[in-house]
Amino acid sequence: MSVLSAHFKLFDHNSKLGLAMFALAAVFLVLPAVIASHAHRNAWWFFMAALILMPAVMAAFTAETQKNLMSCGGSFLLPNLERTVLRAQGVVMAIVGTSVFLVAYLSPTLAPLIQGAFPTALALTLMTLALYCLVLLGNWLFAYAASVMSILVLPYLMLIKMGKVASLAAYRDFFSHAGTIIPVCAAIMLLAYLIVSRSHLTRRLAEQPYLSPLDLYRPAKARRFRNLRAARQGTAAAGRRPLQGWMDSCLDRAQRARSAGNESTALAWESLYLGLTEAVPRQWWKAGLLGLVLVLFSLATGYFDSRYASDPGGGLYCWFSAFPFSFTLIPATLIKYLDTGLPGHPRSRAANLAAAGRLLGWIVPVVAALSGLVWVLFRLAPALLPTLEIGSRSWYFLAPQRPHVPFLPLLVLPAMLVVYLLWRRSSAPSILSIAGFEIFILLHAVLNMGGYGWPLVAVLAVSCASGAAVPFLWRRRMRRDWA
Amino acid sequence: MTSQPVIKTRGLCRDFGKRHALLNVDLDIPAGTVVGVLGPNGSGKTTLFKHIIGMLIPTRGRVETFGTCADRLDAAQVARIGYVSQQNELPDWLTVGEAIDFYRAHYPAWDRELCRRLRGELSLDEGQGIGGMSTGQKQRLSILLGVCHRPELLLLDEPAASLDPVVRQDFLDLLMELILEPGRTILISSHILTDVQKVIDKVLIINEGQVHCHQDLDDLREQYYRITLNSLDGELPRTLNLTGLVQLERGGHSAVATVCNGNAVQVQQEIDQLGCQADLHRLDFEEIYRLIVTGK
């Protein structure tokens, strides 16, 4: 088992930090779900979403750790490393699958849905395992952003779909009718996972003469690249990538700003460059595929079975908010590199904060413009998209009812910045994404659940506060250790 | 019938952009030899090592390790190689003990006793996090992780660069112990020539990506002479007929010549024919190295 323990340790240098994050995520997901399930007549969907989301979080952590392990020079010659990587994933999958099945089968919270039905619990387990594989695939094939997107956006889409449309009858109906579809879909996902894992689980240092953004975290390797221009040449060695020209101009602006003595502007442009370098896939087809999947998934969630669309419990408005929600990834990705001191560029806290402020000044208009665009597109979509007749059922694309939802990410941005100010770690994007997710859900809960929502809001607020406080305290302790 | 070389390169070239890191490198390294890979900084030593283990793929040419194309080594072949890298890139998020456990699990031939002994000799604390270790401590751990599976082919890329003098001596003792085991091939790159010459059989000197010298250390030492010539009567002859003359500094009545000629008898005969008083001595290894690399 010792060979697997390295895969389970979180990628952060201090595993306690990662474990704290994971524990917080568990508390955040499970506790509100339990409370919500008792407070709201149909809130067991929240519990179920939490159940699906947890394995996705585990998959993301495992994938990140394993990517670090495989890109570490010292691991390059380890024989059968790929096999142990797969074995570790298999073990996680077995643990996750068993846990989800037992919880689904035995939990009184899900009793109205499952009612001790073995096939339903199995279908739910397969769904979570499929999501687990999806996150792993996203992480390997694309970038960190893809993994975060799969963790947060996809379950979120499931969550709103389940929460806002389905009644209990709808759920039972879904699971009974989807009894064959879900295992087939899950099997396809598992197959894709196995195929991709064979071809993509390669030791990344092999034939990698360029500097990856991840390498900027490794002072020993980054030191070899004397400055950012050398880093750019290093990354460009792998071929021109989407938005390469624009990214290069960011770097030029950074260097001009530094020459003019404007350090905070230089930091902001550098952070933008590094964030984009990491987030944008290296190939156009990957960027296109990623965008296509996101758009198709968003559109797919807009279609509702006509039989349940008239369910009085369903608000039928927030499905499209998942798309703008993904915009919270923008600040998460860009602010990340503010704290990554490049060799020869020690950074002061004051310069970092000024740069963060400058970045926020750029991010807000971009997110606002994107939100506006989404608002227009989704207003047009119901008129443009046809009704689908599948079997004996018809599926409608429903118009969103509350126009303000696309603009909720704008409210999330300042809160994310507060989290950043408290945390200020180079591993901030995951923290920011999780914080953004929590805050976003919080806003939804306030807006949608009325009186039933307040217990949920209280728990979420405590969760958010502790999410910010624990790392803050941990950081203070680290400062004392360093002193 | 000759045995297959452990490492074989033919026309190996590696370009990084416009720069030639390796240029037409042809090597045959038989099993059981200890080769010192020497050269100035940036000469291509690490790049050569990375090609041998398949970490880099040649721009042109071919590299075979254990008779297989180096970038297609299978798990069993990889398990026969040990590599201590210059950068000491290790999983920072693990402790020393965890890293040892992790590495050990990948090698069936892991020598627990050697590992236990080295952990003590190299003063490695099992509970210490790798991320918090100094460069020297990481280098010690890299050495431990690189040798404890008793590899048939061991590549040491400046393994002693960050070690303190005491640990460096311990490392040399360990190296001697490893060398004594039959069949083990070791390639060691280092700038500390006094250490290297104690352990190597062969010398491979690379400069600007090209092989400048690849031969037995003893043969190399026997090739280079410094001859101080003093005229017995008047000026020295205008032309000094010395085979393999590589350097000459002359005044009116005296000259200092450096020759590269493996035939000691011929050297002596040529000196005798000059009719001068001659003082002949062999160059030490550092002088030979400097001469090959810089020409001075």
mmCIF file of C-alpha atoms in Angstrom, chain A residues 151-428:
data_model
loop_
_atom_site.group_PDB
_atom_site.id
_atom_site.type_symbol
_atom_site.label_atom_id
_atom_site.label_comp_id
_atom_site.label_asym_id
_atom_site.label_seq_id
_atom_site.Cartn_x
_atom_site.Cartn_y
_atom_site.Cartn_z
ATOM 1 C CA ILE A 151 -15.672 19.618 -10.601
ATOM 2 C CA LEU A 152 -17.763 22.686 -10.182
ATOM 3 C CA VAL A 153 -19.796 23.342 -13.267
ATOM 4 C CA LEU A 154 -20.957 19.863 -14.193
ATOM 5 C CA PRO A 155 -22.259 18.828 -10.768
ATOM 6 C CA TYR A 156 -23.708 22.290 -10.454
ATOM 7 C CA LEU A 157 -25.617 21.723 -13.659
ATOM 8 C CA MET A 158 -26.837 18.398 -12.345
ATOM 9 C CA LEU A 159 -27.757 20.047 -9.106
ATOM 10 C CA ILE A 160 -29.934 22.739 -10.619
ATOM 11 C CA LYS A 161 -31.451 20.292 -13.021
ATOM 12 C CA MET A 162 -32.412 17.982 -10.218
ATOM 13 C CA GLY A 163 -33.360 20.683 -7.792
ATOM 14 C CA LYS A 164 -35.422 22.904 -9.954
ATOM 15 C CA VAL A 165 -37.254 20.576 -12.254
ATOM 16 C CA ALA A 166 -37.747 17.261 -10.687
ATOM 17 C CA SER A 167 -40.275 16.264 -8.202
ATOM 18 C CA LEU A 168 -39.818 13.034 -6.323
ATOM 19 C CA ALA A 169 -41.913 11.331 -8.962
ATOM 20 C CA ALA A 170 -39.695 12.754 -11.642
ATOM 21 C CA TYR A 171 -36.631 11.358 -9.945
ATOM 22 C CA ARG A 172 -38.091 7.929 -9.546
ATOM 23 C CA ASP A 173 -39.164 8.062 -13.119
ATOM 24 C CA PHE A 174 -35.717 9.176 -14.218
ATOM 25 C CA PHE A 175 -33.951 6.374 -12.423
ATOM 26 C CA SER A 176 -36.426 3.738 -13.469
ATOM 27 C CA HIS A 177 -36.297 4.743 -17.122
ATOM 28 C CA ALA A 178 -32.637 5.508 -17.138
ATOM 29 C CA GLY A 179 -31.813 2.174 -15.562
ATOM 30 C CA THR A 180 -30.219 1.028 -18.777
ATOM 31 C CA ILE A 181 -28.950 4.358 -20.071
ATOM 32 C CA ILE A 182 -26.908 5.287 -16.995
ATOM 33 C CA PRO A 183 -24.868 2.063 -16.844
ATOM 34 C CA VAL A 184 -24.235 2.317 -20.600
ATOM 35 C CA CYS A 185 -23.096 5.949 -20.311
ATOM 36 C CA ALA A 186 -20.966 5.117 -17.291
ATOM 37 C CA ALA A 187 -19.441 2.167 -19.139
ATOM 38 C CA ILE A 188 -18.599 4.399 -22.113
ATOM 39 C CA MET A 189 -16.985 6.902 -19.774
ATOM 40 C CA LEU A 190 -14.975 4.183 -18.050
ATOM 41 C CA LEU A 191 -13.872 2.845 -21.416
ATOM 42 C CA ALA A 192 -12.795 6.305 -22.564
ATOM 43 C CA TYR A 193 -10.935 6.697 -19.294
ATOM 44 C CA LEU A 194 -9.067 3.436 -19.811
ATOM 45 C CA ILE A 195 -8.183 4.255 -23.432
ATOM 46 C CA VAL A 196 -7.023 7.783 -22.660
ATOM 47 C CA SER A 197 -5.161 6.653 -19.583
ATOM 48 C CA ARG A 198 -3.156 4.245 -21.746
ATOM 49 C CA SER A 199 -2.149 6.914 -24.199
ATOM 50 C CA HIS A 200 -1.880 10.005 -22.012
ATOM 51 C CA LEU A 201 -0.356 8.699 -18.848
ATOM 52 C CA THR A 202 3.121 9.398 -20.076
ATOM 53 C CA ARG A 203 5.994 10.742 -18.096
ATOM 54 C CA ARG A 204 5.743 14.330 -18.984
ATOM 55 C CA LEU A 205 9.394 15.137 -18.782
ATOM 56 C CA ALA A 206 10.076 12.926 -21.776
ATOM 57 C CA GLU A 207 10.787 15.197 -24.701
ATOM 58 C CA GLN A 208 9.638 18.310 -22.898
ATOM 59 C CA PRO A 209 12.208 20.954 -23.689
ATOM 60 C CA TYR A 210 9.787 23.759 -22.849
ATOM 61 C CA LEU A 211 8.982 25.252 -19.515
ATOM 62 C CA SER A 212 5.454 24.470 -18.442
ATOM 63 C CA PRO A 213 3.610 26.918 -16.196
ATOM 64 C CA LEU A 214 3.745 24.289 -13.497
ATOM 65 C CA ASP A 215 7.526 24.442 -13.674
ATOM 66 C CA LEU A 216 7.427 28.069 -12.619
ATOM 67 C CA TYR A 217 6.603 26.731 -9.192
ATOM 68 C CA ARG A 218 9.863 24.828 -9.210
ATOM 69 C CA PRO A 219 12.558 27.353 -8.462
ATOM 70 C CA ALA A 220 15.331 24.914 -9.407
ATOM 71 C CA LYS A 221 13.995 24.487 -12.907
ATOM 72 C CA ALA A 222 12.734 28.019 -13.317
ATOM 73 C CA ARG A 223 16.127 29.390 -12.305
ATOM 74 C CA ARG A 224 17.474 28.015 -15.541
ATOM 75 C CA PHE A 225 15.176 30.349 -17.390
ATOM 76 C CA ARG A 226 16.754 33.684 -16.682
ATOM 77 C CA ASN A 227 13.713 35.831 -17.221
ATOM 78 C CA LEU A 228 10.193 35.777 -18.489
ATOM 79 C CA ARG A 229 11.282 36.230 -22.063
ATOM 80 C CA ALA A 230 13.298 33.035 -21.798
ATOM 81 C CA ALA A 231 10.245 31.398 -20.237
ATOM 82 C CA ARG A 232 8.210 32.512 -23.210
ATOM 83 C CA GLN A 233 10.734 31.077 -25.610
ATOM 84 C CA GLY A 234 10.648 27.897 -23.559
ATOM 85 C CA THR A 235 6.876 27.570 -23.688
ATOM 86 C CA ALA A 236 6.811 28.539 -27.354
ATOM 87 C CA ALA A 237 9.161 25.655 -28.130
ATOM 88 C CA ALA A 238 6.150 23.381 -27.953
ATOM 89 C CA GLY A 239 4.538 25.216 -30.862
ATOM 90 C CA ARG A 240 2.212 28.180 -31.184
ATOM 91 C CA ARG A 241 -0.923 27.841 -29.154
ATOM 92 C CA PRO A 242 -4.309 29.529 -29.247
ATOM 93 C CA LEU A 243 -4.063 33.238 -28.329
ATOM 94 C CA GLN A 244 -0.268 33.023 -28.417
ATOM 95 C CA GLY A 245 0.106 36.431 -30.071
ATOM 96 C CA TRP A 246 -2.117 38.129 -27.556
ATOM 97 C CA MET A 247 -0.388 36.369 -24.670
ATOM 98 C CA ASP A 248 2.993 37.506 -25.987
ATOM 99 C CA SER A 249 1.756 41.079 -26.101
ATOM 100 C CA CYS A 250 0.836 40.758 -22.384
ATOM 101 C CA LEU A 251 4.445 39.922 -21.683
ATOM 102 C CA ASP A 252 5.714 42.812 -23.762
ATOM 103 C CA ARG A 253 3.443 45.175 -21.842
ATOM 104 C CA ALA A 254 4.733 43.705 -18.568
ATOM 105 C CA GLN A 255 8.289 44.388 -19.587
ATOM 106 C CA ARG A 256 7.482 47.911 -20.736
ATOM 107 C CA ALA A 257 5.706 48.612 -17.441
ATOM 108 C CA ARG A 258 8.671 47.285 -15.468
ATOM 109 C CA SER A 259 11.069 49.418 -17.492
ATOM 110 C CA ALA A 260 8.899 52.418 -16.683
ATOM 111 C CA GLY A 261 9.128 51.538 -12.983
ATOM 112 C CA ASN A 262 5.469 50.510 -12.678
ATOM 113 C CA GLU A 263 5.886 47.234 -10.821
ATOM 114 C CA SER A 264 2.230 46.576 -9.978
ATOM 115 C CA THR A 265 1.141 46.925 -13.621
ATOM 116 C CA ALA A 266 3.997 44.668 -14.681
ATOM 117 C CA LEU A 267 2.902 42.059 -12.131
ATOM 118 C CA ALA A 268 -0.688 42.270 -13.349
ATOM 119 C CA TRP A 269 0.337 41.672 -16.989
ATOM 120 C CA GLU A 270 2.670 38.839 -15.988
ATOM 121 C CA SER A 271 -0.067 37.228 -13.953
ATOM 122 C CA LEU A 272 -2.402 37.512 -16.922
ATOM 123 C CA TYR A 273 0.205 35.906 -19.170
ATOM 124 C CA LEU A 274 0.952 33.046 -16.803
ATOM 125 C CA GLY A 275 -2.724 32.433 -16.021
ATOM 126 C CA LEU A 276 -3.582 32.249 -19.707
ATOM 127 C CA THR A 277 -0.564 30.053 -20.412
ATOM 128 C CA GLU A 278 -1.838 27.559 -17.913
ATOM 129 C CA ALA A 279 -5.554 27.783 -18.647
ATOM 130 C CA VAL A 280 -5.577 27.829 -22.449
ATOM 131 C CA PRO A 281 -5.061 24.371 -23.957
ATOM 132 C CA ARG A 282 -1.984 23.983 -26.136
ATOM 133 C CA GLN A 283 -3.898 22.937 -29.241
ATOM 134 C CA TRP A 284 -6.730 24.705 -31.015
ATOM 135 C CA TRP A 285 -8.774 21.528 -31.245
ATOM 136 C CA LYS A 286 -8.647 21.108 -27.492
ATOM 137 C CA ALA A 287 -9.708 24.719 -26.935
ATOM 138 C CA GLY A 288 -12.527 24.284 -29.440
ATOM 139 C CA LEU A 289 -13.647 20.999 -27.944
ATOM 140 C CA LEU A 290 -13.653 22.450 -24.455
ATOM 141 C CA GLY A 291 -15.772 25.413 -25.565
ATOM 142 C CA LEU A 292 -18.106 23.178 -27.540
ATOM 143 C CA VAL A 293 -18.651 20.790 -24.649
ATOM 144 C CA LEU A 294 -19.426 23.659 -22.307
ATOM 145 C CA VAL A 295 -21.887 25.260 -24.710
ATOM 146 C CA LEU A 296 -23.559 21.960 -25.597
ATOM 147 C CA PHE A 297 -23.835 20.988 -21.974
ATOM 148 C CA SER A 298 -25.355 24.355 -21.107
ATOM 149 C CA LEU A 299 -27.821 24.038 -23.957
ATOM 150 C CA ALA A 300 -28.660 20.474 -23.012
ATOM 151 C CA THR A 301 -29.540 21.539 -19.516
ATOM 152 C CA GLY A 302 -31.952 24.079 -20.942
ATOM 153 C CA TYR A 303 -34.122 21.331 -22.375
ATOM 154 C CA PHE A 304 -36.786 19.959 -20.107
ATOM 155 C CA ASP A 305 -39.160 17.073 -20.357
ATOM 156 C CA SER A 306 -42.488 18.624 -21.060
ATOM 157 C CA ARG A 307 -44.170 16.447 -18.447
ATOM 158 C CA TYR A 308 -42.091 17.929 -15.629
ATOM 159 C CA ALA A 309 -41.684 21.440 -16.955
ATOM 160 C CA SER A 310 -45.014 22.354 -15.472
ATOM 161 C CA ASP A 311 -43.973 21.108 -12.027
ATOM 162 C CA PRO A 312 -44.967 23.910 -9.663
ATOM 163 C CA GLY A 313 -41.888 23.256 -7.513
ATOM 164 C CA GLY A 314 -39.531 24.039 -10.359
ATOM 165 C CA GLY A 315 -38.309 27.598 -10.827
ATOM 166 C CA LEU A 316 -36.979 26.814 -14.273
ATOM 167 C CA TYR A 317 -34.777 29.823 -14.466
ATOM 168 C CA CYS A 318 -31.367 29.139 -13.168
ATOM 169 C CA TRP A 319 -30.160 26.477 -15.571
ATOM 170 C CA PHE A 320 -28.372 29.063 -17.640
ATOM 171 C CA SER A 321 -26.615 30.582 -14.657
ATOM 172 C CA ALA A 322 -24.158 27.710 -14.729
ATOM 173 C CA PHE A 323 -22.581 29.167 -17.810
ATOM 174 C CA PRO A 324 -21.809 32.587 -16.352
ATOM 175 C CA PHE A 325 -20.843 30.843 -13.151
ATOM 176 C CA SER A 326 -17.877 29.429 -15.003
ATOM 177 C CA PHE A 327 -16.685 33.038 -15.335
ATOM 178 C CA THR A 328 -15.630 32.896 -11.704
ATOM 179 C CA LEU A 329 -12.769 30.802 -13.033
ATOM 180 C CA ILE A 330 -11.380 33.897 -14.718
ATOM 181 C CA PRO A 331 -10.271 35.704 -11.554
ATOM 182 C CA ALA A 332 -9.341 32.374 -9.968
ATOM 183 C CA THR A 333 -6.953 31.624 -12.794
ATOM 184 C CA LEU A 334 -5.518 35.082 -13.253
ATOM 185 C CA ILE A 335 -4.946 36.028 -9.645
ATOM 186 C CA LYS A 336 -3.197 32.722 -9.036
ATOM 187 C CA TYR A 337 0.173 33.834 -10.341
ATOM 188 C CA LEU A 338 0.399 37.086 -8.460
ATOM 189 C CA ASP A 339 2.122 35.252 -5.647
ATOM 190 C CA THR A 340 4.381 33.148 -7.793
ATOM 191 C CA GLY A 341 7.632 34.998 -7.484
ATOM 192 C CA LEU A 342 9.670 34.415 -10.591
ATOM 193 C CA PRO A 343 13.413 34.133 -10.173
ATOM 194 C CA GLY A 344 14.943 37.556 -9.933
ATOM 195 C CA HIS A 345 11.604 39.181 -9.230
ATOM 196 C CA PRO A 346 10.936 39.227 -5.496
ATOM 197 C CA ARG A 347 7.518 40.701 -4.866
ATOM 198 C CA SER A 348 6.309 42.873 -2.071
ATOM 199 C CA ARG A 349 2.875 42.502 -0.558
ATOM 200 C CA ALA A 350 2.037 46.084 -1.450
ATOM 201 C CA ALA A 351 2.911 45.526 -5.121
ATOM 202 C CA ASN A 352 0.889 42.301 -5.128
ATOM 203 C CA LEU A 353 -2.180 43.992 -3.687
ATOM 204 C CA ALA A 354 -1.918 46.882 -6.125
ATOM 205 C CA ALA A 355 -1.608 44.366 -8.974
ATOM 206 C CA ALA A 356 -4.636 42.434 -7.662
ATOM 207 C CA GLY A 357 -6.642 45.655 -7.646
ATOM 208 C CA ARG A 358 -5.525 46.424 -11.186
ATOM 209 C CA LEU A 359 -6.485 42.897 -12.322
ATOM 210 C CA LEU A 360 -9.898 43.226 -10.746
ATOM 211 C CA GLY A 361 -10.358 46.449 -12.669
ATOM 212 C CA TRP A 362 -9.815 44.468 -15.866
ATOM 213 C CA ILE A 363 -11.760 41.384 -14.828
ATOM 214 C CA VAL A 364 -15.009 43.132 -13.861
ATOM 215 C CA PRO A 365 -15.704 44.620 -17.307
ATOM 216 C CA VAL A 366 -14.767 41.340 -19.007
ATOM 217 C CA VAL A 367 -17.075 39.291 -16.799
ATOM 218 C CA ALA A 368 -19.815 41.899 -17.177
ATOM 219 C CA ALA A 369 -19.489 41.808 -20.966
ATOM 220 C CA LEU A 370 -19.555 38.002 -21.011
ATOM 221 C CA SER A 371 -22.568 37.948 -18.704
ATOM 222 C CA GLY A 372 -24.339 40.410 -20.980
ATOM 223 C CA LEU A 373 -23.565 38.262 -23.983
ATOM 224 C CA VAL A 374 -24.882 35.161 -22.249
ATOM 225 C CA TRP A 375 -28.008 37.037 -21.257
ATOM 226 C CA VAL A 376 -28.660 37.986 -24.880
ATOM 227 C CA LEU A 377 -27.852 34.525 -26.225
ATOM 228 C CA PHE A 378 -30.091 32.738 -23.801
ATOM 229 C CA ARG A 379 -32.905 35.151 -24.446
ATOM 230 C CA LEU A 380 -32.628 34.284 -28.132
ATOM 231 C CA ALA A 381 -32.101 30.549 -27.642
ATOM 232 C CA PRO A 382 -35.695 29.528 -26.776
ATOM 233 C CA ALA A 383 -36.950 31.146 -29.962
ATOM 234 C CA LEU A 384 -34.239 29.610 -32.112
ATOM 235 C CA LEU A 385 -33.936 26.099 -30.732
ATOM 236 C CA PRO A 386 -36.490 23.488 -31.778
ATOM 237 C CA THR A 387 -38.555 21.194 -29.622
ATOM 238 C CA LEU A 388 -37.087 17.704 -29.599
ATOM 239 C CA GLU A 389 -39.273 14.646 -29.936
ATOM 240 C CA ILE A 390 -37.486 11.688 -28.398
ATOM 241 C CA GLY A 391 -39.506 8.494 -28.237
ATOM 242 C CA SER A 392 -42.906 9.320 -26.868
ATOM 243 C CA ARG A 393 -41.669 12.452 -25.094
ATOM 244 C CA SER A 394 -41.087 16.002 -26.137
ATOM 245 C CA TRP A 395 -38.322 18.224 -24.772
ATOM 246 C CA TYR A 396 -38.647 22.006 -24.702
ATOM 247 C CA PHE A 397 -35.994 24.615 -24.420
ATOM 248 C CA LEU A 398 -37.318 26.850 -21.690
ATOM 249 C CA ALA A 399 -36.771 30.552 -21.404
ATOM 250 C CA PRO A 400 -35.038 31.756 -18.262
ATOM 251 C CA GLN A 401 -37.348 33.642 -15.960
ATOM 252 C CA ARG A 402 -35.017 35.809 -13.901
ATOM 253 C CA PRO A 403 -32.747 38.059 -15.928
ATOM 254 C CA HIS A 404 -30.390 39.004 -13.114
ATOM 255 C CA VAL A 405 -28.826 35.562 -12.676
ATOM 256 C CA PRO A 406 -26.087 35.901 -15.342
ATOM 257 C CA PHE A 407 -24.789 38.893 -13.448
ATOM 258 C CA LEU A 408 -24.402 37.091 -10.116
ATOM 259 C CA PRO A 409 -20.715 36.333 -10.834
ATOM 260 C CA LEU A 410 -20.094 40.066 -10.667
ATOM 261 C CA LEU A 411 -21.216 39.970 -7.041
ATOM 262 C CA VAL A 412 -18.971 36.971 -6.440
ATOM 263 C CA LEU A 413 -15.821 38.712 -7.672
ATOM 264 C CA PRO A 414 -15.256 41.071 -4.719
ATOM 265 C CA ALA A 415 -15.870 38.217 -2.300
ATOM 266 C CA MET A 416 -13.284 36.120 -4.134
ATOM 267 C CA LEU A 417 -10.818 38.942 -3.831
ATOM 268 C CA VAL A 418 -11.409 39.067 -0.084
ATOM 269 C CA VAL A 419 -10.650 35.352 0.086
ATOM 270 C CA TYR A 420 -7.508 36.001 -1.918
ATOM 271 C CA LEU A 421 -6.421 38.771 0.443
ATOM 272 C CA LEU A 422 -6.827 36.426 3.384
ATOM 273 C CA TRP A 423 -5.192 33.447 1.749
ATOM 274 C CA ARG A 424 -2.593 34.792 -0.663
ATOM 275 C CA ARG A 425 -1.089 31.462 -1.533
ATOM 276 C CA SER A 426 0.186 30.346 -4.881
ATOM 277 C CA SER A 427 -2.277 27.457 -4.766
ATOM 278 C CA ALA A 428 -5.066 30.021 -4.562
#
